Coordinates of C-alpha atoms and ligand atoms in Angstrom, one line a residue:
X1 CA -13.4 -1.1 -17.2
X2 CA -10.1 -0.2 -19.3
X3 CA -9.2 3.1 -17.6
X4 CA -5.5 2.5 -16.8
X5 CA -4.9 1.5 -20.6
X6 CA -1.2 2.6 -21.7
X7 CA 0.0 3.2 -18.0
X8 CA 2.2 1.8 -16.3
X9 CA 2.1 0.2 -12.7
X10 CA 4.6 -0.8 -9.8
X11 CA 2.4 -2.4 -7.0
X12 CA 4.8 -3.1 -3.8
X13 CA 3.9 -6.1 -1.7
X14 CA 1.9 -7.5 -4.6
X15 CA 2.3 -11.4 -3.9
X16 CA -0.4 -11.6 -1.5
X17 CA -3.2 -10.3 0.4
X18 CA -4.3 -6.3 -0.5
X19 CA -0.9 -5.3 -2.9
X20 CA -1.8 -8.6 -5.3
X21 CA -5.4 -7.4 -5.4
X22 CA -4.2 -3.7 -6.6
X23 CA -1.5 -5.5 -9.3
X24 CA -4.4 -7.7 -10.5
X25 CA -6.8 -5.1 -10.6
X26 CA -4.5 -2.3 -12.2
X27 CA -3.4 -5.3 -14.9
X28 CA -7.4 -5.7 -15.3
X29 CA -7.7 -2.1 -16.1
X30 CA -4.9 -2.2 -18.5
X31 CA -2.0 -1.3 -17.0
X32 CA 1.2 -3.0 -17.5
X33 CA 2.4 -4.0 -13.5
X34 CA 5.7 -4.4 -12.3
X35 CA 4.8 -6.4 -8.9
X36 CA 7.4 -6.1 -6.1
X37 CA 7.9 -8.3 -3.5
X38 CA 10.0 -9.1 -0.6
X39 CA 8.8 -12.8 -1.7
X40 CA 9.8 -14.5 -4.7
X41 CA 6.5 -16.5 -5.1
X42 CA 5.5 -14.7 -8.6
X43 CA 1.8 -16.2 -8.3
X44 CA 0.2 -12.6 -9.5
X45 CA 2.4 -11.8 -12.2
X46 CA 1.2 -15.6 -13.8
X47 CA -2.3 -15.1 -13.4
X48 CA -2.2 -11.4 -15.0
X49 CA -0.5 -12.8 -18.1
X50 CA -2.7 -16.1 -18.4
X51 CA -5.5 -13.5 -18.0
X52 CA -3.5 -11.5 -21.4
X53 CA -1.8 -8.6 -19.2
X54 CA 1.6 -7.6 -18.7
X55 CA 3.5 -8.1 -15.7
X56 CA 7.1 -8.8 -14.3
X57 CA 7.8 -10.3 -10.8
X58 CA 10.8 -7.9 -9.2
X59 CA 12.3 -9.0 -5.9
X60 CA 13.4 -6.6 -3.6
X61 CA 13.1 -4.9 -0.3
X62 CA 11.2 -1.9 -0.1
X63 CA 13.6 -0.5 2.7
X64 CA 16.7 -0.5 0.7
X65 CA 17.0 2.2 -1.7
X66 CA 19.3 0.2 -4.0
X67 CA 16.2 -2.2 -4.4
X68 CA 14.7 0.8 -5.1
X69 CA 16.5 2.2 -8.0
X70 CA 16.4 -1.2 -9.8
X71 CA 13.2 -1.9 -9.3
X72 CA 12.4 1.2 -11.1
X73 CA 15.4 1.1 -13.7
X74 CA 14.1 -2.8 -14.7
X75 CA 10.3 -1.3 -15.1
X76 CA 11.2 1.2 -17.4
X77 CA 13.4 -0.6 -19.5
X78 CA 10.7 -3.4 -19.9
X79 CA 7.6 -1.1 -19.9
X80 CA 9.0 2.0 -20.6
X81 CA 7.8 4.8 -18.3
X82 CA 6.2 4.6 -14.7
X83 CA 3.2 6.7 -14.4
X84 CA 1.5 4.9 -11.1
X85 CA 3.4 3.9 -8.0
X86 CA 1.0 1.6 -5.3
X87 CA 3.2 1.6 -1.6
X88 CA 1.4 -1.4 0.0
X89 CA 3.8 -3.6 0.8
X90 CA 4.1 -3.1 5.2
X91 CA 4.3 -5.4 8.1
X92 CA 3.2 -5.6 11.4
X93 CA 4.9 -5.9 14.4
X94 CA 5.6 -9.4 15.6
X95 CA 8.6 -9.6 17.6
X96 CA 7.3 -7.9 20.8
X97 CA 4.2 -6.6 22.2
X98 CA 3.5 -3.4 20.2
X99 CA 3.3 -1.3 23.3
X100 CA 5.5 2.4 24.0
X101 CA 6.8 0.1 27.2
X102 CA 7.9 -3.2 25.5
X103 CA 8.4 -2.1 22.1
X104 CA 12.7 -2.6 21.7
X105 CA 14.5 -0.8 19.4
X106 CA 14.9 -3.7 16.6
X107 CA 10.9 -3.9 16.5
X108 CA 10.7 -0.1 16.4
X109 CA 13.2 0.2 13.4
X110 CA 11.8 -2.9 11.7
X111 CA 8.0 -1.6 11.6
X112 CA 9.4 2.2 10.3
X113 CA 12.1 0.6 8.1
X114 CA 9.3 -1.2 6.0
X115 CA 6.0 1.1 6.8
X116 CA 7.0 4.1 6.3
X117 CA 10.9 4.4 5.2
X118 CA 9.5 2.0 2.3
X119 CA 7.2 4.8 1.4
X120 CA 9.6 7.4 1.2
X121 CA 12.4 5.6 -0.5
X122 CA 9.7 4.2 -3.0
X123 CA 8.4 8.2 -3.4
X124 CA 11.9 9.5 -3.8
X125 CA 12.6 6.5 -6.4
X126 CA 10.4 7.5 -8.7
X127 CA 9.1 11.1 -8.7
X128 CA 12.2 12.7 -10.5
X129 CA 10.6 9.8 -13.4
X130 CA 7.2 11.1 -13.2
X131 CA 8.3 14.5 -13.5
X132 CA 10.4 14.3 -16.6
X133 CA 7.3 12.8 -18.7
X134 CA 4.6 14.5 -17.2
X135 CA 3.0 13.4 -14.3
X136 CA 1.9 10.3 -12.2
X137 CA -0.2 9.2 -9.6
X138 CA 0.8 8.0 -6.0
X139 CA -1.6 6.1 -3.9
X140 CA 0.1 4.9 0.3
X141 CA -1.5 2.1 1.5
X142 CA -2.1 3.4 5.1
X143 CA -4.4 1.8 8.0
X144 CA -7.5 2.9 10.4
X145 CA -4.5 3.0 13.1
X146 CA -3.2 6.2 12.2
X147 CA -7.0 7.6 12.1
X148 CA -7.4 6.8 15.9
X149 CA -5.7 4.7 19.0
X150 CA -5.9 1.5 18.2
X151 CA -4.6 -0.6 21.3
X152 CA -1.8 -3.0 20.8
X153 CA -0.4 -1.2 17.5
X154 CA 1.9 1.2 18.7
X155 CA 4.6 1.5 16.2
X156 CA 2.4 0.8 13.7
X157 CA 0.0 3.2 14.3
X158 CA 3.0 5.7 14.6
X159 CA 4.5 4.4 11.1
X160 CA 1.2 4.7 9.2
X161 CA 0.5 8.2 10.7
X162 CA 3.6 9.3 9.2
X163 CA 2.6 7.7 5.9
X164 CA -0.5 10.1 5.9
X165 CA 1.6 13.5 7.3
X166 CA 4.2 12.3 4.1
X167 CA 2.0 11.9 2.0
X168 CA -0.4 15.3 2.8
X169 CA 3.4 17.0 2.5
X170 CA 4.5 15.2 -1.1
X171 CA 1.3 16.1 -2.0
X172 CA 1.7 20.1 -1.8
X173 CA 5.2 20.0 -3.5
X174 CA 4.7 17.9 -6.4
X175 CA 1.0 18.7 -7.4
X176 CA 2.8 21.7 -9.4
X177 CA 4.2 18.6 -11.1
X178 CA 1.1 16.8 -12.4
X179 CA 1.3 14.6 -9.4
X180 CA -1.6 13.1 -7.5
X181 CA -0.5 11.1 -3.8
X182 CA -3.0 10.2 -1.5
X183 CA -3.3 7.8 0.8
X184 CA -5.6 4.7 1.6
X185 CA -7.0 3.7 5.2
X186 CA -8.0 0.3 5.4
X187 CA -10.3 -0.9 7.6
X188 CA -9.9 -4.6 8.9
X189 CA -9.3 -6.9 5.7
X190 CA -9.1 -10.4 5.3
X191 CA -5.7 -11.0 4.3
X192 CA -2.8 -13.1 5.1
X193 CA -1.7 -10.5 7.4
X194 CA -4.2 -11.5 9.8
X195 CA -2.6 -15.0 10.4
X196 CA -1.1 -13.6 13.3
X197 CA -4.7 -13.2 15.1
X198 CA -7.0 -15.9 16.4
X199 CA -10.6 -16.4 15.6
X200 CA -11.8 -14.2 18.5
X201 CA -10.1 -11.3 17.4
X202 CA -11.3 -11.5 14.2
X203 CA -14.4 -11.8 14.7
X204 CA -13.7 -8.4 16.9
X205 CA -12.6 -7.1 13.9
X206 CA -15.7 -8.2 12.1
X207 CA -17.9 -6.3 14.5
X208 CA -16.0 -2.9 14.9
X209 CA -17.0 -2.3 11.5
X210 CA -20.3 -0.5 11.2
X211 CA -20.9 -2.8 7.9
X212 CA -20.3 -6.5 10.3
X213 CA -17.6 -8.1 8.2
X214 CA -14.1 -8.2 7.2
X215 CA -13.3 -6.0 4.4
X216 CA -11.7 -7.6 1.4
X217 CA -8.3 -6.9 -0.7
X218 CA -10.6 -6.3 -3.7
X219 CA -12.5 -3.6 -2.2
X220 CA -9.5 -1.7 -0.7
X221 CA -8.4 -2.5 -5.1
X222 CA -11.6 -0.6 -6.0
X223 CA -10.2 2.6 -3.9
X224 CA -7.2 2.5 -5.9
X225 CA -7.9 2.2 -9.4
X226 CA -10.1 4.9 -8.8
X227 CA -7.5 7.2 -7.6
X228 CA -5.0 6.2 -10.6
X229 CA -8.1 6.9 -13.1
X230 CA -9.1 9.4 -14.9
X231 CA -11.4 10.0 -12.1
X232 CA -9.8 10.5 -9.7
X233 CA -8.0 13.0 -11.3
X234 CA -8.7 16.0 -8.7
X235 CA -8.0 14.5 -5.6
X236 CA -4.6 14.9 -3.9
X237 CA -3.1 15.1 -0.6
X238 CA -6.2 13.1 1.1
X239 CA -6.3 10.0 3.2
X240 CA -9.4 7.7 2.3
X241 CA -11.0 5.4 4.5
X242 CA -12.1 2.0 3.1
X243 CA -13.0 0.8 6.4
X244 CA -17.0 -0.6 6.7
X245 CA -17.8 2.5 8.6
X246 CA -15.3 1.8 11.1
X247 CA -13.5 5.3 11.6
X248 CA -16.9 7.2 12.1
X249 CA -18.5 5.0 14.8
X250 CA -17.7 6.7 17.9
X251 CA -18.2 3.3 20.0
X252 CA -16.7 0.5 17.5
X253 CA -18.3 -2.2 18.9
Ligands
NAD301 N1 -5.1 -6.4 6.2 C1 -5.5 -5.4 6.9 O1 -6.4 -5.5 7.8 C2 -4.8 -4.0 6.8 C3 -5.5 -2.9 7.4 C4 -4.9 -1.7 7.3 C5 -3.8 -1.5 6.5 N2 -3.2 -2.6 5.9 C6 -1.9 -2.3 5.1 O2 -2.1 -2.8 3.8 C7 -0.9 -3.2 3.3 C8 -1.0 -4.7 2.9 O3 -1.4 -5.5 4.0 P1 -1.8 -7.0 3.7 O4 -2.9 -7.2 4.8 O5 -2.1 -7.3 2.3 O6 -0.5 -7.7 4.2 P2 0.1 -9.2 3.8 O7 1.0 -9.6 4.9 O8 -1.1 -10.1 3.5 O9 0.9 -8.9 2.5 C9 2.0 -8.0 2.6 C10 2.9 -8.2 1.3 O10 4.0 -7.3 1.4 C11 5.2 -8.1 1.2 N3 6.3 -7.5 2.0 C12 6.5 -7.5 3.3 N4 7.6 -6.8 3.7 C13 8.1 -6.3 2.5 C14 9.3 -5.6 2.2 N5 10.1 -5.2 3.1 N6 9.5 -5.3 0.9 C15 8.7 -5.8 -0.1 N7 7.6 -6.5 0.2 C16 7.3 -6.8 1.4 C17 4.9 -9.5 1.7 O11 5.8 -10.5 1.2 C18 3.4 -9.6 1.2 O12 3.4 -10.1 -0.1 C19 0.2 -3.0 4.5 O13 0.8 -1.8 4.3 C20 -0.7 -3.0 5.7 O14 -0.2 -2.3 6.8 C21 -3.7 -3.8 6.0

């Protein structure tokens, strides 16, 4: 399908795992995609231009607003306009348990510096943009965590909640504007992000889902082009699961 012809994508945290498959399937669509990274391995941005898209490779750190503005400065003067905005990039927390009791306050700010101050400097970056030529669409990469308790993810859980009450809020304000934001909750997905977990807990994983697999970047890539397409034109200020089931099975196992 061509439906993002003549728009024009930034896709945070699009060297690897879930935010490469949204730039490669925005670029597939027809969008032009700035990827931004934290990383300077520019593996996506090659294989969207040997494939005959257009892409740029932009280093930065989604929790500094000056990476922010440039970011957004370089895409337009490259591609002229941003008209979709993808806020995957996020981390998880690996410097203590992620528990209320042994969480410290470096892990806590880390965790809301990237998951969900990312989101809101990467909003505030580029809606005054979208509103001088028009419009835009907004799509925050969320998680299952802030649907439910989810053990062992506690400042996540509370970062990715706050991307959903953010995004519900933006949402109301700026849908005067010609603005769509919603929000994305993936289930488990097989990405590098899981490196950090054994087999076992995978496999865990696996199960809770009422569909017995891990999910995959491409499908939670499906969600999104839909919601920067044509048809997805009427829906705004929601959070959508992508998630094998997992967030209406009242026993996950
Ligand atoms: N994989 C899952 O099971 C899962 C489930 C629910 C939600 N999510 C969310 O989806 C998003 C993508 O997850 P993933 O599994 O693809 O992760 P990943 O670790 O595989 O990839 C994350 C990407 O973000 C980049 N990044 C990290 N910090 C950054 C920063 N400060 N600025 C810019 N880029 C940065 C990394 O370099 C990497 O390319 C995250 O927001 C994550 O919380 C993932």
């Amino acid at each position: 399908m061509n439906r993002l012809q003549g728009n024009v994508a930034i896709v945070t945290g699009g060297t690897m795992g879930i935010g490469r498959a949204c730039a490669l399937r925005c670029a597939q669509e027809g969008a032009a995609v700035a990827v931004a990274d934290i990383s300077d391995d520019d593996r996506t941005v090659k294989e969207i231009r040997a494939d005959g898209g257009q892409a740029r490779h932009i280093v930065m750190d989604v929790s500094r607003r000056d990476d922010w503005q440039n970011l957004v400065a370089t895409t337009i003067a490259e591609f002229g306009k941003v008209d979709l905005l993808a806020n995957v990039a996020g981390v998880v927390n690996t410097l203590t348990p992620d528990n209320v009791i042994d969480l410290t306050d470096e892990a806590w700010d880390r965790v809301m510096n990237v998951d969900l101050r990312g989101v809101w400097l990467g909003m505030q970056a580029v809606l005054p943009h979208m509103i001088s030529i028009g419009g835009g669409r907004i799509v925050n990469m969320a998680s299952e965590a802030a649907l439910k308790g989810c053990d062992d993810l506690a400042v996540y859980s509370a970062a990715k909640g706050g991307v959903l009450a953010l995004t519900r809020q933006a949402a109301l304000t700026y849908a005067r504007e010609n603005i769509t934001i919603n929000a994305i909750c993936p289930g488990t997905i097989d990405t590098p992000i899981l490196q950090i977990v054994g087999p076992d807990i995978r496999n865990a994983c696996a199960q809770s889902h009422m569909i017995k697999r891990l999910g995959r970047p491409e499908e939670i890539a499906g969600m999104l082009a839909f919601l920067f397409s044509a048809d997805g034109a009427f829906c705004t200020g929601m959070d959508y699961a992508v998630d094998g089931g997992w967030s209406v099975n009242g026993r996950n196992i």
